[in-house]
Coordinates of C-alpha atoms and ligand atoms in Angstrom, one line a residue:
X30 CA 82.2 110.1 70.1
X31 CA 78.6 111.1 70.7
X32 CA 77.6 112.3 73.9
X33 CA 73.8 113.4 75.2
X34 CA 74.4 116.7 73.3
X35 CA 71.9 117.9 70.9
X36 CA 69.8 114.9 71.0
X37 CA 66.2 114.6 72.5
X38 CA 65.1 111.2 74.4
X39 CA 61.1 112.2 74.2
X40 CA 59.9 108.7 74.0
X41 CA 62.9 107.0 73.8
X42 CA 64.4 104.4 76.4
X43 CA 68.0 104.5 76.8
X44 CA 69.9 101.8 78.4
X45 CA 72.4 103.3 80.5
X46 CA 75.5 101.4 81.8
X47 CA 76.7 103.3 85.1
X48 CA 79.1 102.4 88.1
X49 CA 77.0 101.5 90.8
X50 CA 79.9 99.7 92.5
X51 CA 79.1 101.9 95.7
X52 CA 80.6 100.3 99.4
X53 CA 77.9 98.8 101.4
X54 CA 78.2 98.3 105.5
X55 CA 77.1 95.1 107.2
X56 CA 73.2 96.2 106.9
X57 CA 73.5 96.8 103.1
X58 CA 73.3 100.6 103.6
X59 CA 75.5 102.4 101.2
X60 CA 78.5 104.1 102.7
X61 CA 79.8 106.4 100.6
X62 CA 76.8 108.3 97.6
X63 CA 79.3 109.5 95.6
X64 CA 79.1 107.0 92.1
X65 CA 75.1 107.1 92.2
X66 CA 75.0 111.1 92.4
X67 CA 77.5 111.3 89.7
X68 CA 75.2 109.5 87.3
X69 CA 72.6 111.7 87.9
X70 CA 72.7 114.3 85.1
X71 CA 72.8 112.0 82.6
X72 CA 69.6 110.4 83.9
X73 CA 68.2 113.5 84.5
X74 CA 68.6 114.8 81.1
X75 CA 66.9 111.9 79.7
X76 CA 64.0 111.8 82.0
X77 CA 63.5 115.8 81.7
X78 CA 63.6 115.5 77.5
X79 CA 60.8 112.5 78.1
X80 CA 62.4 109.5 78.1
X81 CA 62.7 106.4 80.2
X82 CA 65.5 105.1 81.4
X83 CA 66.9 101.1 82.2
X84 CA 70.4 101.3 84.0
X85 CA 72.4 98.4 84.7
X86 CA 75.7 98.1 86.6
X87 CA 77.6 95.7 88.3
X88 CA 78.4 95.5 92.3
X89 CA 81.5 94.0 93.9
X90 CA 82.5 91.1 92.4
X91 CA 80.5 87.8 93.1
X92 CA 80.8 84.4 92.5
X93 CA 77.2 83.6 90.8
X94 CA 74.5 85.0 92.0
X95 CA 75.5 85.8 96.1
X96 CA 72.7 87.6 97.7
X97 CA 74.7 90.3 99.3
X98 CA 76.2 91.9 96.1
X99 CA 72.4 92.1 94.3
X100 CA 71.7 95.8 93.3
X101 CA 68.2 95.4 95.2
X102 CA 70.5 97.0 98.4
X103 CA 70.9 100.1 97.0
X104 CA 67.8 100.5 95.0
X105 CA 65.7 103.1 97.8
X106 CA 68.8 104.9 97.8
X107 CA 69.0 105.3 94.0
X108 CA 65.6 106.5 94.3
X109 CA 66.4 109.3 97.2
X110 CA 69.0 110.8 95.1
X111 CA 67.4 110.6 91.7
X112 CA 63.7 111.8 93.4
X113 CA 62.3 109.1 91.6
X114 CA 60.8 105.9 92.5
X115 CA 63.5 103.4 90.5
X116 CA 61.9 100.1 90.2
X117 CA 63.7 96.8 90.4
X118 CA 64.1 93.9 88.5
X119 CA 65.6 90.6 90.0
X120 CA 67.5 89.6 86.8
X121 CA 68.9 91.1 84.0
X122 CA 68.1 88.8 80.7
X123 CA 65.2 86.6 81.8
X124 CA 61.3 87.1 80.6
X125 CA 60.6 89.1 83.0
X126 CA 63.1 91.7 83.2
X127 CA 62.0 91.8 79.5
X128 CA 58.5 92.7 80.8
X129 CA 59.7 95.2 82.8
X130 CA 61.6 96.8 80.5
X131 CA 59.1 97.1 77.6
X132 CA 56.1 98.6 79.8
X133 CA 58.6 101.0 81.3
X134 CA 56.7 104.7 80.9
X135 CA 58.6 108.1 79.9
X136 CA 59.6 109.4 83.0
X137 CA 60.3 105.9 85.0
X138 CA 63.4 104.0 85.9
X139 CA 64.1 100.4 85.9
X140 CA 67.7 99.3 88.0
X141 CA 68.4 95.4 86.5
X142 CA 70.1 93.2 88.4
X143 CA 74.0 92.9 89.2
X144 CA 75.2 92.2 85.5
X145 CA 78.1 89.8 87.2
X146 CA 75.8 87.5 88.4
X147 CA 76.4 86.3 84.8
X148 CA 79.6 84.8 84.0
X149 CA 79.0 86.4 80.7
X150 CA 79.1 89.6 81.5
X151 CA 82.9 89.1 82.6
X152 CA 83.7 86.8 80.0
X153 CA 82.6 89.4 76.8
X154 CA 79.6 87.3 76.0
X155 CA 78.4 88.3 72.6
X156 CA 74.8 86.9 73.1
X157 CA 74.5 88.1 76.3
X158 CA 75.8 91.6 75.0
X159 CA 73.2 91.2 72.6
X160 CA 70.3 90.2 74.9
X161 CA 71.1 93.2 77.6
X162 CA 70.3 95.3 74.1
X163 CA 66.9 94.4 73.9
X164 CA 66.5 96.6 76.7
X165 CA 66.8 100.1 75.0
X166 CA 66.5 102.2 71.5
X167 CA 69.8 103.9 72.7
X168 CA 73.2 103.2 74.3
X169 CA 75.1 105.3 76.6
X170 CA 78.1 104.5 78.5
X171 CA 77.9 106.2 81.6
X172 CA 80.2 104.3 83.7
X173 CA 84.2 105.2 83.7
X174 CA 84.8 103.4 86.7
X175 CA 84.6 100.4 84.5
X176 CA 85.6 101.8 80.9
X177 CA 89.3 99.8 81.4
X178 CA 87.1 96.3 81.5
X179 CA 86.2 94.5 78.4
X180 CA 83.0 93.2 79.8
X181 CA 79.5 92.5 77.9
X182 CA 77.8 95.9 78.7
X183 CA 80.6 97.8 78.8
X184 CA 82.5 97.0 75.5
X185 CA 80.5 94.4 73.4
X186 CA 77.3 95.6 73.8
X187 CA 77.8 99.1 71.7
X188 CA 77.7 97.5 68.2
X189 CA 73.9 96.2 68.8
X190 CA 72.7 99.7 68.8
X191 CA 72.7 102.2 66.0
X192 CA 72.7 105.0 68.6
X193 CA 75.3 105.0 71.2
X194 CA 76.6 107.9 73.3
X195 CA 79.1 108.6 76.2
X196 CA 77.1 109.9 79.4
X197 CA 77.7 112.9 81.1
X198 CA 80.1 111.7 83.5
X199 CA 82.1 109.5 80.6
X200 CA 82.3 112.9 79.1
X201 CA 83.5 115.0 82.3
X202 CA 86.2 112.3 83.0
X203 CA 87.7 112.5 80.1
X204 CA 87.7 116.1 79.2
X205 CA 89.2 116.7 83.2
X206 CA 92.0 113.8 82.4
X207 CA 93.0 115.6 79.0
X208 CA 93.2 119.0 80.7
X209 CA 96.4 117.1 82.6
X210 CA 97.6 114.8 79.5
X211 CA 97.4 117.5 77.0
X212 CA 97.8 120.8 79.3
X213 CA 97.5 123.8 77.8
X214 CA 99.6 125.9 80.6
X215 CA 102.5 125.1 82.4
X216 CA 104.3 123.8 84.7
X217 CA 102.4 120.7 85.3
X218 CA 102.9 118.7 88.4
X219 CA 102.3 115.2 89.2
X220 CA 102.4 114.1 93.1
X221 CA 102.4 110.5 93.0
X222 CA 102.5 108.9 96.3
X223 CA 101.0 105.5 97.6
X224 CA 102.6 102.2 98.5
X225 CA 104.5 101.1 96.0
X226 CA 106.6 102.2 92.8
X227 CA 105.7 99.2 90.8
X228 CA 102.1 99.4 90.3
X229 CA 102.7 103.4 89.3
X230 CA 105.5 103.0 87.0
X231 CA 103.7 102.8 83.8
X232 CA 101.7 105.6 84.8
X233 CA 105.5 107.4 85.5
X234 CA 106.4 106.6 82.5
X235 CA 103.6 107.6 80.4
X236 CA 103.5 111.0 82.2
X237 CA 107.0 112.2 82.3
X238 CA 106.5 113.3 79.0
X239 CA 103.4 115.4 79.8
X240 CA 105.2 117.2 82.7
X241 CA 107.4 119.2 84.3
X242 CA 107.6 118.3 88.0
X243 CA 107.0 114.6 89.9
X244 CA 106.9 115.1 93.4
X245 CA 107.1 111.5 95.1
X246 CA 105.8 110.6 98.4
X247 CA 104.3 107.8 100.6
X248 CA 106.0 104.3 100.8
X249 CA 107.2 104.3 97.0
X250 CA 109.8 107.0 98.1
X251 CA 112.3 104.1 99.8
X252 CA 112.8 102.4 96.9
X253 CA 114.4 105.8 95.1
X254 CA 116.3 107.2 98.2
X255 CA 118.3 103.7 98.5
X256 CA 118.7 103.4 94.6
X257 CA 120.7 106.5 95.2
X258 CA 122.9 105.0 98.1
X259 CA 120.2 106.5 100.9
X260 CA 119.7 104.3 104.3
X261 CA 116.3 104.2 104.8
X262 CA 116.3 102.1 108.4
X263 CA 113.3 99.3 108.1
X264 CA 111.0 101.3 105.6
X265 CA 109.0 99.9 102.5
X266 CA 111.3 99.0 99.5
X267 CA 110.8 96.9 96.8
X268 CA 114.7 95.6 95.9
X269 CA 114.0 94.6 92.6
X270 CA 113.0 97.8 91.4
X271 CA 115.8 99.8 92.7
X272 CA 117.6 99.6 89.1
X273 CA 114.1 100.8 87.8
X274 CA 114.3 103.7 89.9
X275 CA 117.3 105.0 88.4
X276 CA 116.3 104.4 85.2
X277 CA 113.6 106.3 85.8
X278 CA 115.7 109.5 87.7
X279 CA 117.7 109.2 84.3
X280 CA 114.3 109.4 81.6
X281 CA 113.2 112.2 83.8
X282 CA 116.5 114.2 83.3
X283 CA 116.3 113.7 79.7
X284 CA 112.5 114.7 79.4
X285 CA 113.8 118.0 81.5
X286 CA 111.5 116.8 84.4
X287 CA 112.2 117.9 87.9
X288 CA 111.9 115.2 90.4
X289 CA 110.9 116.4 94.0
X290 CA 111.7 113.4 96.5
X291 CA 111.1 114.0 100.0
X292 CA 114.1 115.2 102.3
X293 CA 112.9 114.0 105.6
X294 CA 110.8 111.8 107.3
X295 CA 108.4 111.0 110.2
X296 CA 109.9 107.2 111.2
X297 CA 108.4 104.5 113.5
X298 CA 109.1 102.2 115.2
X299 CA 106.6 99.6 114.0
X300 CA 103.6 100.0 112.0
X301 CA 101.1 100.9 114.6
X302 CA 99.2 103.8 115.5
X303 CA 100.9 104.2 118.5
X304 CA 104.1 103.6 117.3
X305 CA 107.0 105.9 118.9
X306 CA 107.8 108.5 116.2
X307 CA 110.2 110.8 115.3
X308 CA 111.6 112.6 112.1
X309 CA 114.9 111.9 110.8
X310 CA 116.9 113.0 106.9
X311 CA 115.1 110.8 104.7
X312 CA 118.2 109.0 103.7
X313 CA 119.7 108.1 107.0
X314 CA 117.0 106.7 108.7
X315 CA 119.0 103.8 111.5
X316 CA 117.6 100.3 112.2
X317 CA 114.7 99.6 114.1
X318 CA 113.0 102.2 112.1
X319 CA 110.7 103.1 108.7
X320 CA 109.4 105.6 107.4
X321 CA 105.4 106.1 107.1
X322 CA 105.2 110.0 106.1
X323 CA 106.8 113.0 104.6
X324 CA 108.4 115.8 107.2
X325 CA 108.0 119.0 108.1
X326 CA 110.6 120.7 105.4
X327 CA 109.5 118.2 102.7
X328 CA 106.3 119.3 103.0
X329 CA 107.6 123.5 102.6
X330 CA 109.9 122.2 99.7
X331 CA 106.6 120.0 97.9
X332 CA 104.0 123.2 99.0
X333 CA 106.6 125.9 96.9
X334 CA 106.3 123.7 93.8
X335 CA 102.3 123.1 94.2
X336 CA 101.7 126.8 94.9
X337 CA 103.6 127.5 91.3
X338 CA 102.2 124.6 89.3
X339 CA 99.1 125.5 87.1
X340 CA 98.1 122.1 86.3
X341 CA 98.3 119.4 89.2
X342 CA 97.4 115.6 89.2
X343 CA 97.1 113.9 92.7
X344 CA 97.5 110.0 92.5
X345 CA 98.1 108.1 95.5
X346 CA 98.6 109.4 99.5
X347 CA 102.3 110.9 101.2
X348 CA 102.2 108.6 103.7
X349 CA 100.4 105.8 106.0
X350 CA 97.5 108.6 106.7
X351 CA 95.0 105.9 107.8
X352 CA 96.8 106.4 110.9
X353 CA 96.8 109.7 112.8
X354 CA 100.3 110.0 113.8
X355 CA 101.4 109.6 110.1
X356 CA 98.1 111.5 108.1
X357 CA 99.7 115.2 108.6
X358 CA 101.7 114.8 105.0
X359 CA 99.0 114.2 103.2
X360 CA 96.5 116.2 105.1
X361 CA 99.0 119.2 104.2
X362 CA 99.7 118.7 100.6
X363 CA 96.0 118.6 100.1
X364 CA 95.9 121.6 101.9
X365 CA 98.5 123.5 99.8
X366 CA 96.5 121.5 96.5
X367 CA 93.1 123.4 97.3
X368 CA 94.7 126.5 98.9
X369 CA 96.3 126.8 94.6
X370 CA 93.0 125.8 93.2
X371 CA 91.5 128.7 95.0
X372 CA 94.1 130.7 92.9
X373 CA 93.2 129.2 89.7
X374 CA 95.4 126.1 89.5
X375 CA 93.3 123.3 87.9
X376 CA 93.6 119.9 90.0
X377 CA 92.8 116.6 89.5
X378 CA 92.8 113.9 92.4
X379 CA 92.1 110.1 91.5
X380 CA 93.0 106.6 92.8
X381 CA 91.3 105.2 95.5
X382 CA 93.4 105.7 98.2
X383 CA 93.7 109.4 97.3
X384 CA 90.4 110.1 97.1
X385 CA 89.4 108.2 100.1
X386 CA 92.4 110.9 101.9
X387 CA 90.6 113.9 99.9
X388 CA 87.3 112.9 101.3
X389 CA 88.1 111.8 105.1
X390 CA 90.0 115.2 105.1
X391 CA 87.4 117.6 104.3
X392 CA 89.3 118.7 100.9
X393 CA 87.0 116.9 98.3
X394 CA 85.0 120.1 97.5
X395 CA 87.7 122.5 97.2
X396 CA 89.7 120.7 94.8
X397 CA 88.9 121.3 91.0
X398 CA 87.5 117.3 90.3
X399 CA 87.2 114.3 92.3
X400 CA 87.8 111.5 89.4
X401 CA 85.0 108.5 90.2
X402 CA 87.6 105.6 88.8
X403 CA 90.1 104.3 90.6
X404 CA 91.5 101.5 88.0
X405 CA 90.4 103.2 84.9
X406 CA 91.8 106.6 85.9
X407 CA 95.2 105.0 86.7
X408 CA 94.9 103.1 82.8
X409 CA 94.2 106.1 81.3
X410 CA 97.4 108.0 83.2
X411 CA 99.2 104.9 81.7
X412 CA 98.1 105.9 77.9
X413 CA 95.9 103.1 77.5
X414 CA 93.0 103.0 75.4
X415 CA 89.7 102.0 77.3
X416 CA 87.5 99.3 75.6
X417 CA 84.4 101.2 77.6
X418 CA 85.2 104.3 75.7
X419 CA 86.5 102.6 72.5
X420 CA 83.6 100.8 72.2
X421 CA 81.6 104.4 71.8
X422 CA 84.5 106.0 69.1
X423 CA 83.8 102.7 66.7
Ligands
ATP530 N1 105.6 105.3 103.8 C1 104.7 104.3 103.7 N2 105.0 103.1 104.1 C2 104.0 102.1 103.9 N3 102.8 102.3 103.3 C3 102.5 103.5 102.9 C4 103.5 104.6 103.1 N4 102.9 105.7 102.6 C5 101.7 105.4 102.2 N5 101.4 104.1 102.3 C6 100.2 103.3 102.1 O1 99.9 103.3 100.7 C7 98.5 102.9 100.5 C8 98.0 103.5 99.3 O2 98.7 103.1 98.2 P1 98.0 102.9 96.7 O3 99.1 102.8 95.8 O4 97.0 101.9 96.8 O5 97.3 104.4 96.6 P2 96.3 105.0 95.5 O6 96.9 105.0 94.2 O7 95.7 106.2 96.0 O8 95.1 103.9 95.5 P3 94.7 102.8 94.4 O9 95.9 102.2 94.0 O10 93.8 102.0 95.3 O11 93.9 103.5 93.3 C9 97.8 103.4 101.8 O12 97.2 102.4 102.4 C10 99.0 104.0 102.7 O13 98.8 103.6 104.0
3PG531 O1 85.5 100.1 91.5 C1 86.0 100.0 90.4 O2 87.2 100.2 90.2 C2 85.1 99.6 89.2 O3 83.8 99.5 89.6 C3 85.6 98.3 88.6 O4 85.5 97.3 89.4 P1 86.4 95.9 89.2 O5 87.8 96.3 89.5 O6 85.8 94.9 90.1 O7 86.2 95.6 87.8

């Protein structure tokens, strides 16, 4: 796969798909900078070598063309963090975004509109594929957010163009998710935590071969400790997946995995913030109660194993931490995360309830990368091949 290496854009015009599906608050302000900053080296390099540059990305996902989810919303703030006046164009294949497009001068930047304000765009759309092409000499992928959809700009579009290259960010992505899947050092950890096992179990499965610890955590941990004959009061448990559980206890023991479950447990009595609380052995919670974070000792027991791991992957929150009473889990396994990344331990944190943890915490700058894709991280954990990325390899 090519990426912006060893190429100079002087007087080219590369069309650059990026993930500028950014939150917006109720005045159309973006909320959280993060996708629009991390496109900006790849733009950068291209405008500094004397190029020009037309980027197009999708926002949210709307139903035809609804007002609120067009791309003009974020255009001043695109500008502010690229220094650079981006201009905008109310469409993406019509005449006039044509226009704007071929008088576009080296140095300038044109923002099209929200790509999913054409059906096509979702549906794979060969011509449309083919249309959005007219709008650059070169291709570059720059948006992993979306590398796990087969969409028109994402995966069709890459065979119209000669020249096609993965963008800084594509590049950074995947080089920091192979430092975990392929690790050169050991022991590896993987804390998985979240809501539920079955929307992380290919992701188990795929990994437990690339590791040698799983600590689990947040609601997903119910369904293991009754597999195993636990009582786990009113907590979170999915009962058709308590066979799967086991199964997956038993893979681990054959791949030579150790599997870290929490021992006790910070229980409710409802799911409310000002729920009564208290911490019981996580497998004899009573009635009338569930569980919503890890305790005190799990966290010692999950801190010893993060503090020895070279290589750690963080997927998915130890508990309810939207809530105060039940954040202190996960506020203090990120804690112990960046206190071993300041003593060389490579970490990686994606999903998007991780990451929104990592950031309302404080801990997003002192862990070793913050992965931009939420969906596409957790495909790639899962072994999947991306059409986004594919697309570039071909
Ligand atoms: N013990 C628990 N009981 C119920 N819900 C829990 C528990 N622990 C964590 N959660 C909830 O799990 C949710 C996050 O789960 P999810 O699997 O979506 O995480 P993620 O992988 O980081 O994000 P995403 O799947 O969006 O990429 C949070 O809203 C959190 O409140
Ligand atoms: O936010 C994301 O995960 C990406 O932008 C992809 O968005 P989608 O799930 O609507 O395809």
């Amino acid at each position: 796969m090519k990426t912006l290496d060893n190429y100079n854009f002087s007087n080219k015009k590369a069309l650059i798909r990026v993930d500028f599906n950014v939150p917006l608050n109720e005045n159309f302000e973006v909320t959280d900078t993060t996708r629009i900053e991390a496109a900006k080296p790849s733009i950068t390099k291209i405008l500094e070598d004397g190029g020009a540059v037309v980027l197009m990305s999708h926002l949210g996902r709307p139903v035809g063309k609804e007002e609120k989810f067009s791309l003009k919303h974020i255009t001043s703030k695109v500008s502010e963090i690229l220094g650079v006046q981006v201009k905008f164009v109310d469409d993406c294949v019509s005449d006039e975004a044509f226009a704007a497009s071929e008088k576009l001068e080296n140095g300038e930047i044109l923002l099209l509109e929200n790509l999913r304000f054409y059906q096509e765009e979702k549906e794979g759309n060969e011509d449309f594929a083919q249309q959005l092409a007219k709008h650059g000499d070169i291709y570059v992928n720059d948006a992993f957010g979306t590398a796990h959809r087969a969409h028109a700009s994402t995966a069709v579009i890459a065979k119209y163009f000669e020249n096609k290259r993965a963008g800084r960010l594509l590049e950074k992505e995947i080089n920091n998710l192979d430092k975990v899947l392929n690790a050169k050092e050991k022991p590896v950890t993987a804390i998985l935590g979240g809501a539920k096992v079955s929307s992380k179990i290919t992701v188990i499965e795929n990994i437990l071969e690339k590791i040698d610890h799983l600590i689990i955590g947040g609601g997903m941990t119910f369904t293991f400790i009754k597999a195993q004959g636990g009582e786990i009061g009113d907590s979170l448990v999915e009962e058709d997946k308590l066979n799967l559980a086991l199964d997956i206890l038993k893979l681990a023991k054959k791949r030579n995995v150790e599997v870290h479950l929490p021992v006790d447990s910070v229980v409710a009595d409802k799911f409310d913030k000002n729920a009564n609380t208290k911490t019981m052995p996580v497998d004899a919670i009573e009635n009338g109660w569930m569980g919503l974070d890890i305790g005190t000792k799990s966290v010692a027991n999950f801190t010893e194993i993060i503090k020895a791991s070279q290589i750690i992957l963080w997927n998915g929150p130890m508990g309810v931490f939207e809530m105060e009473k039940f954040a202190e889990g996960t506020i203090k396994i990120g804690e112990a995360i960046a206190a071993a990344t300041k003593n060389g331990t490579f970490s990686l944190v994606g999903g998007g309830d991780s990451v929104a943890a990592v950031k309302q915490f404080g801990l997003e700058n002192r862990v070793s990368y913050v992965s931009t894709g939420g969906g596409a991280m957790l495909e790639m954990l899962e072994g999947k091949s991306l059409p986004g990325i594919a697309a570039l390899e071909n």
